[in-house]
């Protein structure tokens, strides 16, 4: 039996294994675009689909972008988030991700996303919902002087 009294708060990162990768059609205003959707499984056997990732731009700013499937005459667009995630994990084809163990992190809505950069606790704090345990006191002028 686990000693639950000695359990501490874990980190926000989680490891998952890629089980499948598919294209998902996304209706846009004037066309239908496609997003790459990773089906992953965590260590507890729960399955998730992920179609976004953390990206770091040339200035060092980190943001979450969609894994849009955009191609040119020579393959996947080299500046796309999809190409960046492939380079980060050193794979040549999307199929190379199948069976691979990847780290995922939550976005601001607590959905898991892949990453193309190293994520710190500070990066994650920027996306987290503010602590509601101590709500900020609002002055109403009714009784507050």
Coordinates of C-alpha atoms in Angstrom, one line a residue:
X1 CA 0.0 0.0 0.0
X2 CA 1.3 3.5 -0.9
X3 CA 2.0 5.8 2.0
X4 CA -0.3 8.6 0.8
X5 CA 0.7 10.9 3.7
X6 CA 4.1 11.3 2.2
X7 CA 2.9 12.1 -1.3
X8 CA 4.0 15.6 -2.5
X9 CA 2.7 17.8 -5.3
X10 CA 4.0 16.6 -8.7
X11 CA 5.2 18.6 -11.6
X12 CA 3.1 19.8 -14.5
X13 CA 5.0 17.8 -17.1
X14 CA 3.9 14.3 -18.1
X15 CA 5.3 11.6 -20.3
X16 CA 3.1 10.1 -23.0
X17 CA 3.7 7.5 -25.7
X18 CA 2.5 8.3 -29.2
X19 CA 0.1 5.6 -30.4
X20 CA -1.2 7.2 -33.7
X21 CA -1.1 10.3 -35.8
X22 CA -3.9 11.4 -38.1
X23 CA -5.1 14.4 -40.1
X24 CA -8.2 16.2 -38.8
X25 CA -10.1 18.5 -41.1
X26 CA -10.8 21.9 -39.6
X27 CA -13.4 24.2 -41.3
X28 CA -12.2 27.7 -41.8
X29 CA -14.0 30.8 -43.1
X30 CA -13.1 30.2 -46.8
X31 CA -11.6 26.7 -46.9
X32 CA -10.9 23.5 -45.0
X33 CA -7.5 23.2 -43.4
X34 CA -5.9 20.2 -41.8
X35 CA -4.3 19.8 -38.4
X36 CA -2.1 16.9 -37.3
X37 CA -3.5 15.1 -34.4
X38 CA -1.4 12.9 -32.1
X39 CA -3.1 10.2 -30.2
X40 CA -1.1 9.5 -27.0
X41 CA -1.3 7.4 -23.9
X42 CA 0.0 8.3 -20.5
X43 CA 1.5 6.0 -17.9
X44 CA -2.0 5.3 -16.4
X45 CA -3.4 4.1 -19.7
X46 CA -5.4 7.2 -20.4
X47 CA -5.6 8.2 -24.1
X48 CA -5.5 11.9 -25.3
X49 CA -5.4 13.6 -28.6
X50 CA -3.0 16.5 -29.0
X51 CA -2.9 19.0 -31.9
X52 CA -0.9 21.9 -30.5
X53 CA 2.6 22.5 -29.2
X54 CA 4.8 24.9 -27.4
X55 CA 7.0 27.0 -29.7
X56 CA 9.9 29.3 -28.9
X57 CA 10.4 32.1 -31.4
X58 CA 13.8 33.7 -32.3
X59 CA 13.4 36.2 -29.5
X60 CA 13.0 33.5 -26.9
X61 CA 9.2 34.1 -26.4
X62 CA 7.2 30.9 -25.9
X63 CA 3.7 30.4 -27.1
X64 CA 1.3 27.6 -28.1
X65 CA 0.7 27.0 -31.8
X66 CA -1.4 24.5 -33.7
X67 CA 0.1 21.7 -35.6
X68 CA -1.3 22.7 -39.0
X69 CA -0.4 20.4 -41.9
X70 CA 1.1 22.7 -44.5
X71 CA 3.2 21.5 -47.4
X72 CA 5.1 22.8 -50.3
X73 CA 6.6 21.1 -53.3
X74 CA 9.4 19.6 -51.2
X75 CA 7.4 18.3 -48.2
X76 CA 6.2 19.8 -44.9
X77 CA 6.7 23.6 -44.7
X78 CA 10.1 24.1 -42.9
X79 CA 8.9 27.0 -40.8
X80 CA 5.7 25.3 -39.6
X81 CA 5.1 24.2 -36.0
X82 CA 5.0 20.7 -37.4
X83 CA 8.4 21.0 -38.9
X84 CA 9.8 22.5 -35.7
X85 CA 8.5 19.6 -33.6
X86 CA 10.0 17.1 -36.0
X87 CA 13.4 18.8 -35.8
X88 CA 13.2 19.1 -32.0
X89 CA 12.6 15.4 -31.6
X90 CA 15.0 14.6 -34.5
X91 CA 12.6 12.6 -36.6
X92 CA 12.5 12.7 -40.4
X93 CA 8.9 11.5 -40.9
X94 CA 5.8 11.7 -38.8
X95 CA 5.6 7.9 -38.7
X96 CA 8.9 8.0 -36.7
X97 CA 6.9 9.4 -33.7
X98 CA 4.8 6.2 -33.3
X99 CA 5.9 4.5 -30.1
X100 CA 8.1 7.4 -29.1
X101 CA 7.8 8.7 -25.5
X102 CA 7.4 12.5 -25.4
X103 CA 7.0 15.1 -22.6
X104 CA 3.8 17.1 -22.7
X105 CA 2.7 20.1 -20.7
X106 CA -0.6 21.9 -20.0
X107 CA -1.8 25.0 -21.8
X108 CA -3.8 27.7 -20.1
X109 CA -7.0 25.6 -20.4
X110 CA -5.2 22.6 -18.8
X111 CA -5.1 20.7 -22.1
X112 CA -1.9 18.8 -22.8
X113 CA 0.3 20.0 -25.6
X114 CA 3.5 18.8 -27.2
X115 CA 6.7 20.9 -27.1
X116 CA 9.4 22.1 -29.4
X117 CA 11.4 23.8 -26.7
X118 CA 12.5 23.4 -23.1
X119 CA 9.7 24.4 -20.8
X120 CA 10.4 25.8 -17.3
X121 CA 8.1 26.1 -14.3
X122 CA 8.1 29.9 -15.0
X123 CA 6.8 29.3 -18.5
X124 CA 4.0 27.2 -17.1
X125 CA 3.1 29.8 -14.4
X126 CA 2.4 32.3 -17.2
X127 CA -0.3 30.0 -18.6
X128 CA -1.9 28.9 -15.3
X129 CA -5.2 30.2 -14.0
X130 CA -4.6 32.6 -11.1
X131 CA -4.8 31.2 -7.6
X132 CA -8.4 31.6 -6.5
X133 CA -7.8 30.5 -2.9
X134 CA -7.2 34.1 -1.9
X135 CA -9.4 36.2 -4.0
X136 CA -8.3 39.8 -4.5
X137 CA -10.3 42.1 -2.3
X138 CA -12.3 44.6 -4.2
X139 CA -13.0 47.9 -2.6
X140 CA -16.7 48.7 -2.7
X141 CA -16.7 52.0 -0.8
X142 CA -19.7 50.7 1.1
X143 CA -17.8 49.7 4.2
X144 CA -14.2 49.9 3.1
X145 CA -12.5 53.2 4.0

